[in-house]
Amino acid sequence: MSSDHERREILIATIADLLDGIRHVSVGASSPIPAAGAMLLRARNERDGKPPVRISILGSQAHNFFTNGGIELFDCAAQGRVDAFFLGGGQIDGEGNINLVGTGDYPRTDVRWPGSFGSAYLYHLVPRVILFREEHSPRVFVPKVDFVSARAITPEVPRRGGPYALLTNMALFDFDRDAGGFALRSVHPPFTPADIRENTGFAYAEPDVVRETPRPDAATLALLRGRVFDELAETYPAFARTMKRAA
Amino acid sequence: MSSDHERREILIATIADLLDGIRHVSVGASSPIPAAGAMLLRARNERDGKPPVRISILGSQAHNFFTNGGIELFDCAAQGRVDAFFLGGGQIDGEGNINLVGTGDYPRTDVRWPGSFGSAYLYHLVPRVILFREEHSPRVFVPKVDFVSARAITPEVPRRGGPYALLTNMALFDFDRDAGGFALRSVHPPFTPADIRENTGFAYAEPDVVRETPRPDAATLALLRGRVFDELAETYPAFARTMKRAA
Amino acid sequence: MTEIVALEALAARVAPGQSLAVPVDRSGVAMAATAAIVEAGIDNLHLICVPISGLQADLLIGAGAVKTLETSAISLGEAGGAPRFGAAVRAGSVTLRDATCPAIHAGLLAAQHGVPFMPIAGIIGSDLLEVRPDWKVIDSPVDEARKVVVVPAITPDVALFHAPEADRAGNVRIGRFRELATMAYAARKTLVTVERIVDRNLLETEESAAGVLPSLYVDAIAVAERGAWPLALWDEYPADEAEIARYASMARSEDGFRAYLSTFLTHRKQVA
Amino acid sequence: MTEIVALEALAARVAPGQSLAVPVDRSGVAMAATAAIVEAGIDNLHLICVPISGLQADLLIGAGAVKTLETSAISLGEAGGAPRFGAAVRAGSVTLRDATCPAIHAGLLAAQHGVPFMPIAGIIGSDLLEVRPDWKVIDSPVDEARKVVVVPAITPDVALFHAPEADRAGNVRIGRFRELATMAYAARKTLVTVERIVDRNLLETEESAAGVLPSLYVDAIAVAERGAWPLALWDEYPADEAEIARYASMARSEDGFRAYLSTFLTHRKQVA
């Protein structure tokens, strides 16, 4: 990968592909790359005459069509009206569990992260939860998280939600809900499957031939560098400016 | 009682007295006499420098300070923010139970009334529920209601709400929550305790000497016939006009 | 996304046998759409009154469109009892699900929050618990042992109401009548009639947005001028008390009701 | 009725040891009142973040005012982790009640509706259930057997937030930030700071009323211009990102925090 902005463009385009087919995606605060991915899908659908895409961005006044306060996103997800959401994790394990609380023994954790936010809830209710964590290291991708903020698989209760894919700076994984684990789908250039193995602390399925994550095509790049970054600038001015300048 | 409007003035003044000390009274729709009683208390408190009284009238836009839809009155009552409310009843029995559903066997009742409205809930939660039913007859005041829309006494659960008094065209009763029944407090002139006994289908306590319900004094009448009926006209124009004309 | 359709097309989105949630008279009742529903012969409805109803329910009952009636009360208010409701109860032609106002709100809230039930204060001791076996009394699972009533979620197939205005994106102004939002959150489908479609974006300012149901929850909108008539529409027009009284009087008999209904349907068609 | 008081008098209505509910940064945080609370030495607070917090919580924690912290997260957003929160966790000086956002909303809703608990979707499988023994998993009492989490009611002693304006009667404009209303419904006492008091009645029109918390729920109001600073106040001013970054940097050490706090308290006094 020749530069930071190219890497980001691949991530954004990959997110747009992962979201294909959804009607409503909600994006957490401070998430410019997921937001850009969602906006790219919306722009592409509009261009191609496909069904419209709704995007809600938490904490944004411009991209907020909620009128019932902080609970509305959660209610909306429980009603089945949110098709996709993004979650990160200080730790993510091979079973798809995420830890947003800290490492070591609770409550006096060695490292304390902000907290679980809505993860314990939304993971059950949003069909396509995209795990997005740029840092790809054994520190993040661990065999077993120290604290389960949100569990991926709970056979004891019916649920429509859960992890759909894991996207990092190095690779894209699918999550297989039946197998209860990740499968490597593609590796972003210039990384190799060996790089992924080396930097992933949990076991995952790996196909015989691992594809390269496709770079966005020219039409997608034009859309991204034009309309999408302009729209993004409303909510993430600094990020959009940097991306436009680099392009 | 020399006239219909004098009878109503006694009822209104009696309601104002029953409400004395409350901070917030809620009045159901189509209840001009309870509304007038609440407005009289508010005007009197203002005149006397006593604590202010809030009045909410269901279905009124002018006397509505709720902004959270139809549930707010009920939530408000559950929070302990409604001190008084009025309920009627197609039947009311000696234990203070009320029936707003119908007579005979449910569901194919012989006579069907509108339904229980919020009674089953509010009776538990509003400390001073004033039972107000103008018709005083054995048909209304029965030994045992055919359907309990709302029960007055439920030792199996803690509750702050319940009946406080019963006001009719003929008399005023107190409700004794420990004894679980009514006690005659006063009789509106020209009725006698014997009239009450004859027209009440349930047993109640009767003191040796039954007082006459006091007529409103001159100052109260002045307040009522002036400011209160003017305020009332906003919500109940026809009723207020009739009362003003008769005064 | 919200579709803007003709009134008849909106009514056609209600299927026979579905559950239909409608608001209390003062909150914005879609009377024109009700006429269109009757006209289309949609029947076997499970009518859910949020939390009570009047003319609309009585009309649907009289027209034979209602199989099940879930409500805390049916009354014509100042105009007295609801005659077709009374007749249907006597005839046993409608299955009753008697309720109490906050229990209907609680059931809708359960659906809004995506949970199977909602606890509710009060009610204990009421015979409603006898006639509503779907309501349960449980021991509170938290704090000291204490009996609490729980009611199951109410998820209407369709929510239907009338409002002053919607914008082109399908956002609907509901003002303080937040039970309309609750109905829409809870329902599988929401149909709204409005006095007019406006060009401005109702979500534009924080002040205007506060009283808006977002288009996310609105499946279809139809314009129906004076669409709540003869009932009131807040901020727009008062109830036509004379007309409601006329209904109350005529609907006392089956024949009188038929005559009223026929005129009512004709009137609506002339307006449209 | 709502009293209009000075900022210090408002802060004095919070007693040591009480539970204090505060909103998320974007909803209107009463930072000026927070300074007054620290100044007054009010401590041992049970801070309830609705549903998360940032600078306000970190400042109160750093000042030693917080005994128990109930929150779904503490973060300074773009400015990074909350340093005094981190230090307090390491030192074990604050009792943690980790939550997840909708569970805090659900607890407040239980208090709003006057019920001891509220069911909530999801959560099952989360270790939060291990560290929150007050949350229970029950079998749904309605429909088919199914595990459901229930959370107890949250009834804060005090709810505290900052809003653009209130009228003389004590009605407060909250726009779409309805969690502020939920906090007030649930709390025993509600204290609000505002940018200004306006002469008009905020309940006057259906449109303006929709975004208003009625004075019934508001115990006291104090004027505090730029009262959310350095946080944003919707419709009024953006966050002072440079100031928040300065805090994030200084608060990394105990000494740096003390220096920041001292300047912050002095600044607030100069504004007042």
Coordinates of N, CA and C in Angstrom, one line a residue, chain B residues 81-217:
Chain B
R81 N -46.5 12.8 41.2 CA -46.7 14.3 40.9 C -48.1 14.7 40.6
V82 N -49.1 13.8 40.8 CA -50.5 14.1 40.7 C -51.1 13.9 42.0
D83 N -51.6 14.9 42.7 CA -52.1 14.8 44.0 C -53.6 14.4 44.0
A84 N -54.3 14.8 43.0 CA -55.8 14.6 43.0 C -56.3 14.3 41.6
F85 N -57.3 13.5 41.6 CA -58.0 13.2 40.3 C -59.4 12.9 40.6
F86 N -60.2 12.9 39.5 CA -61.7 12.6 39.7 C -62.0 11.3 38.9
L87 N -62.8 10.5 39.5 CA -63.4 9.3 38.8 C -64.9 9.3 39.1
G88 N -65.6 8.8 38.1 CA -67.0 8.5 38.3 C -67.2 7.0 38.3
G89 N -68.3 6.6 37.8 CA -68.6 5.2 37.8 C -70.1 4.9 37.5
G90 N -70.3 4.0 36.6 CA -71.7 3.6 36.3 C -72.2 2.9 37.6
Q91 N -71.4 2.2 38.3 CA -71.7 1.7 39.6 C -70.5 2.0 40.5
I92 N -70.8 2.3 41.8 CA -69.8 2.4 42.8 C -70.3 1.6 44.0
D93 N -69.5 0.8 44.6 CA -70.0 0.0 45.7 C -69.4 0.5 47.1
G94 N -69.9 -0.1 48.1 CA -69.6 0.3 49.5 C -68.1 0.1 49.8
E95 N -67.4 -0.7 49.1 CA -66.0 -0.9 49.3 C -65.2 0.1 48.5
G96 N -65.9 1.0 47.8 CA -65.2 2.0 47.0 C -64.7 1.5 45.6
N97 N -65.2 0.3 45.2 CA -64.8 -0.2 43.9 C -65.7 0.5 42.9
I98 N -65.2 0.7 41.7 CA -65.9 1.4 40.7 C -66.0 0.5 39.4
N99 N -67.1 0.6 38.7 CA -67.4 -0.1 37.5 C -67.7 0.9 36.4
L100 N -66.9 0.9 35.4 CA -67.1 1.7 34.2 C -67.3 0.9 33.0
V101 N -67.5 -0.4 33.2 CA -67.6 -1.3 32.0 C -69.1 -1.6 31.7
G102 N -69.9 -2.1 32.7 CA -71.2 -2.4 32.4 C -71.9 -3.3 33.4
T103 N -73.2 -3.6 33.3 CA -73.9 -4.4 34.2 C -74.2 -5.8 33.6
G104 N -74.3 -6.7 34.5 CA -74.6 -8.1 34.0 C -73.3 -8.8 33.7
D105 N -73.3 -9.9 32.9 CA -72.2 -10.7 32.8 C -71.3 -10.2 31.6
Y106 N -70.1 -10.0 31.9 CA -69.1 -9.6 30.8 C -68.8 -10.9 30.0
P107 N -68.6 -10.8 28.7 CA -68.5 -9.5 27.9 C -69.8 -9.0 27.4
R108 N -70.9 -9.9 27.4 CA -72.2 -9.4 26.8 C -73.0 -8.8 27.9
T109 N -72.5 -7.7 28.4 CA -73.2 -6.9 29.5 C -74.5 -6.4 29.0
D110 N -75.5 -6.3 30.0 CA -76.8 -5.8 29.6 C -76.7 -4.3 29.2
V111 N -76.1 -3.6 30.1 CA -75.8 -2.2 29.8 C -74.3 -2.1 29.6
R112 N -73.8 -1.5 28.5 CA -72.4 -1.3 28.3 C -72.0 0.1 28.5
W113 N -71.1 0.4 29.4 CA -70.6 1.8 29.5 C -69.3 1.9 28.7
P114 N -68.7 3.1 28.5 CA -67.5 3.2 27.6 C -66.4 2.3 27.9
G115 N -66.0 2.1 29.2 CA -64.8 1.3 29.5 C -64.1 1.9 30.7
S116 N -63.0 1.2 31.1 CA -62.4 1.5 32.3 C -61.5 2.8 32.3
F117 N -61.2 3.3 31.1 CA -60.3 4.4 30.9 C -59.0 4.1 31.7
G118 N -58.5 5.1 32.4 CA -57.3 4.9 33.2 C -57.5 4.5 34.7
S119 N -58.8 4.2 35.0 CA -59.1 4.1 36.4 C -58.4 3.0 37.1
A120 N -58.2 1.8 36.5 CA -57.5 0.7 37.1 C -56.1 1.0 37.6
Y121 N -55.5 2.0 36.9 CA -54.2 2.5 37.2 C -54.1 3.6 38.2
L122 N -54.9 4.7 37.8 CA -54.8 5.9 38.6 C -55.3 5.7 40.1
Y123 N -56.3 4.8 40.2 CA -56.8 4.5 41.6 C -55.7 4.1 42.5
H124 N -54.7 3.4 42.0 CA -53.5 3.0 42.8 C -52.6 4.1 43.1
L125 N -52.6 5.1 42.3 CA -51.4 6.0 42.3 C -51.7 7.5 42.7
V126 N -53.0 7.9 42.7 CA -53.3 9.3 43.0 C -53.9 9.3 44.4
P127 N -53.2 10.0 45.3 CA -53.6 10.0 46.8 C -55.1 10.4 47.0
R128 N -55.5 11.4 46.3 CA -56.9 11.9 46.6 C -57.7 11.7 45.3
V129 N -58.3 10.5 45.2 CA -59.2 10.3 44.1 C -60.6 10.7 44.6
I130 N -61.2 11.7 44.0 CA -62.5 12.1 44.4 C -63.5 11.5 43.5
L131 N -64.4 10.6 44.1 CA -65.4 10.0 43.3 C -66.5 11.0 43.1
F132 N -66.8 11.4 41.9 CA -67.8 12.4 41.7 C -68.9 11.8 40.7
R133 N -70.1 11.7 41.3 CA -71.2 11.2 40.5 C -72.4 11.9 40.9
E134 N -73.0 12.7 40.0 CA -74.1 13.6 40.4 C -75.3 12.7 40.7
E135 N -75.7 11.7 39.9 CA -76.8 10.9 40.2 C -76.6 10.1 41.5
H136 N -77.5 10.3 42.4 CA -77.4 9.6 43.7 C -78.6 8.7 43.8
S137 N -78.4 7.4 43.4 CA -79.5 6.4 43.4 C -79.0 5.0 43.7
P138 N -79.9 4.1 44.1 CA -79.5 2.8 44.4 C -79.0 2.0 43.1
R139 N -79.3 2.5 42.0 CA -78.8 2.0 40.7 C -77.3 2.2 40.6
V140 N -76.9 3.4 41.0 CA -75.5 3.7 40.9 C -74.7 3.2 42.2
F141 N -75.3 3.4 43.3 CA -74.5 3.1 44.6 C -75.0 1.7 45.0
V142 N -74.3 0.7 44.6 CA -74.7 -0.7 44.8 C -73.9 -1.4 45.8
P143 N -74.5 -2.5 46.4 CA -73.7 -3.3 47.4 C -72.4 -3.8 46.8
K144 N -72.4 -4.2 45.5 CA -71.3 -4.8 44.9 C -71.3 -4.6 43.4
V145 N -70.3 -4.0 42.9 CA -70.3 -3.7 41.5 C -70.2 -5.0 40.6
D146 N -70.8 -5.0 39.4 CA -70.8 -6.2 38.6 C -69.5 -6.4 38.0
F147 N -68.7 -5.4 37.8 CA -67.3 -5.5 37.2 C -66.5 -4.5 37.9
V148 N -65.3 -4.9 38.4 CA -64.4 -4.0 39.1 C -63.5 -3.4 38.1
S149 N -63.8 -2.2 37.6 CA -62.8 -1.5 36.8 C -61.5 -1.2 37.6
A150 N -61.8 -0.7 38.8 CA -60.7 -0.3 39.7 C -61.1 -0.6 41.1
R151 N -60.2 -1.3 41.8 CA -60.5 -1.7 43.2 C -59.9 -0.7 44.2
A152 N -60.6 -0.4 45.2 CA -60.2 0.7 46.2 C -59.1 0.2 47.1
I153 N -59.2 -1.0 47.6 CA -58.3 -1.5 48.6 C -57.7 -2.8 48.1
T154 N -56.3 -2.9 48.2 CA -55.6 -4.1 47.7 C -54.5 -4.3 48.7
P155 N -54.8 -5.0 49.8 CA -53.8 -5.2 50.9 C -52.5 -5.9 50.3
E156 N -52.7 -6.6 49.2 CA -51.5 -7.4 48.7 C -50.5 -6.6 48.1
V157 N -50.7 -5.3 47.8 CA -49.7 -4.5 47.2 C -49.7 -3.1 47.9
P158 N -48.5 -2.5 48.1 CA -48.4 -1.2 48.6 C -49.0 -0.2 47.6
R159 N -49.7 0.8 48.0 CA -50.2 1.8 47.1 C -50.4 3.1 47.8
R160 N -50.2 4.2 47.1 CA -50.4 5.5 47.7 C -51.8 6.1 47.3
G161 N -52.4 5.5 46.3 CA -53.6 6.1 45.8 C -54.9 5.4 46.2
G162 N -56.0 6.0 46.0 CA -57.3 5.4 46.3 C -58.3 6.5 46.6
P163 N -59.6 6.0 46.9 CA -60.7 7.0 47.1 C -60.4 7.8 48.3
Y164 N -60.9 9.1 48.2 CA -60.7 10.0 49.3 C -62.0 10.5 49.7
A165 N -62.9 10.7 48.8 CA -64.3 11.2 49.1 C -65.2 10.8 48.0
L166 N -66.5 10.8 48.3 CA -67.5 10.6 47.2 C -68.5 11.8 47.3
L167 N -68.6 12.5 46.2 CA -69.5 13.6 46.2 C -70.6 13.4 45.1
T168 N -71.8 13.6 45.6 CA -73.0 13.4 44.7 C -73.9 14.6 44.8
N169 N -75.0 14.6 44.1 CA -75.9 15.7 44.1 C -76.6 15.8 45.5
M170 N -76.5 14.8 46.3 CA -77.2 14.8 47.6 C -76.3 14.9 48.8
A171 N -75.0 14.4 48.7 CA -74.2 14.3 49.9 C -72.8 14.2 49.6
L172 N -72.0 14.3 50.7 CA -70.6 14.1 50.6 C -70.2 13.0 51.6
F173 N -69.5 12.0 51.1 CA -68.9 11.0 52.0 C -67.4 11.0 52.1
D174 N -66.9 10.7 53.2 CA -65.4 10.4 53.3 C -65.2 8.9 53.0
F175 N -64.0 8.6 52.5 CA -63.7 7.2 52.4 C -62.6 6.9 53.5
D176 N -62.9 5.8 54.3 CA -62.0 5.4 55.3 C -61.2 4.2 54.8
R177 N -59.9 4.4 54.5 CA -59.2 3.3 53.9 C -58.9 2.2 54.9
D178 N -58.8 2.5 56.2 CA -58.6 1.4 57.1 C -59.9 0.6 57.3
A179 N -61.0 1.3 57.4 CA -62.3 0.5 57.5 C -62.7 0.0 56.2
G180 N -62.2 0.6 55.1 CA -62.6 0.1 53.8 C -64.0 0.4 53.3
G181 N -64.5 1.6 53.8 CA -65.8 2.0 53.4 C -66.1 3.5 53.5
F182 N -67.3 3.9 53.2 CA -67.6 5.3 53.2 C -68.2 5.7 54.5
A183 N -68.1 7.0 54.9 CA -68.8 7.5 56.0 C -69.4 8.9 55.6
L184 N -70.7 9.0 55.9 CA -71.4 10.2 55.5 C -70.8 11.4 56.2
R185 N -70.4 12.4 55.4 CA -69.8 13.6 56.1 C -70.8 14.7 56.2
S186 N -71.5 15.0 55.1 CA -72.5 16.1 55.1 C -73.6 15.8 54.0
V187 N -74.7 16.5 54.2 CA -75.8 16.3 53.3 C -76.1 17.7 52.7
H188 N -76.3 17.8 51.4 CA -76.5 19.1 50.8 C -78.0 19.4 51.0
P189 N -78.2 20.7 51.5 CA -79.6 21.1 51.6 C -80.4 21.0 50.3
P190 N -81.6 20.6 50.2 CA -82.5 20.4 51.4 C -82.6 18.9 51.7
F191 N -81.6 18.1 51.3 CA -81.8 16.6 51.6 C -81.5 16.3 53.1
T192 N -82.0 15.2 53.5 CA -81.9 14.7 54.9 C -81.1 13.4 54.9
P193 N -80.5 13.0 56.0 CA -79.9 11.7 56.1 C -80.8 10.6 55.7
A194 N -82.1 10.7 55.9 CA -83.0 9.7 55.5 C -83.0 9.6 54.0
D195 N -83.0 10.7 53.3 CA -83.0 10.7 51.8 C -81.7 9.9 51.3
I196 N -80.6 10.1 52.0 CA -79.4 9.5 51.6 C -79.5 8.0 51.8
R197 N -80.0 7.6 53.0 CA -80.2 6.1 53.2 C -81.1 5.5 52.2
E198 N -82.1 6.2 51.8 CA -83.1 5.7 50.9 C -82.5 5.5 49.5
N199 N -81.5 6.4 49.1 CA -81.0 6.4 47.8 C -79.6 5.7 47.6
T200 N -79.1 5.2 48.7 CA -77.8 4.6 48.6 C -77.9 3.1 48.8
G201 N -77.5 2.3 47.9 CA -77.6 0.9 47.9 C -76.6 0.1 48.7
F202 N -75.6 0.9 49.2 CA -74.6 0.2 50.0 C -74.6 0.7 51.4
A203 N -74.0 -0.1 52.3 CA -73.9 0.4 53.7 C -72.8 1.4 53.9
Y204 N -73.0 2.3 54.8 CA -71.9 3.3 55.1 C -72.1 3.7 56.6
A205 N -71.0 4.3 57.1 CA -71.1 4.8 58.5 C -71.8 6.2 58.5
E206 N -72.6 6.4 59.5 CA -73.3 7.6 59.6 C -73.1 8.2 61.0
P207 N -72.7 9.4 61.1 CA -72.5 10.0 62.5 C -73.8 10.3 63.1
D208 N -73.8 10.4 64.4 CA -75.1 10.7 65.1 C -75.7 12.0 64.6
V209 N -74.9 13.0 64.5 CA -75.4 14.3 63.9 C -74.8 14.5 62.5
V210 N -75.6 14.6 61.5 CA -75.1 14.8 60.2 C -75.2 16.3 59.8
R211 N -74.0 16.8 59.5 CA -74.0 18.2 59.2 C -74.6 18.5 57.8
E212 N -74.9 19.8 57.6 CA -75.4 20.2 56.3 C -74.1 20.6 55.5
T213 N -74.0 20.3 54.2 CA -72.9 20.8 53.4 C -73.0 22.3 53.4
P214 N -71.9 23.0 53.7 CA -72.0 24.5 53.8 C -72.2 25.1 52.4
R215 N -73.0 26.1 52.3 CA -73.1 26.9 51.0 C -71.8 27.7 51.0
P216 N -71.3 28.0 49.8 CA -70.2 28.9 49.6 C -70.5 30.2 50.2
D217 N -69.4 30.8 50.9 CA -69.7 32.2 51.5 C -69.6 33.2 50.4

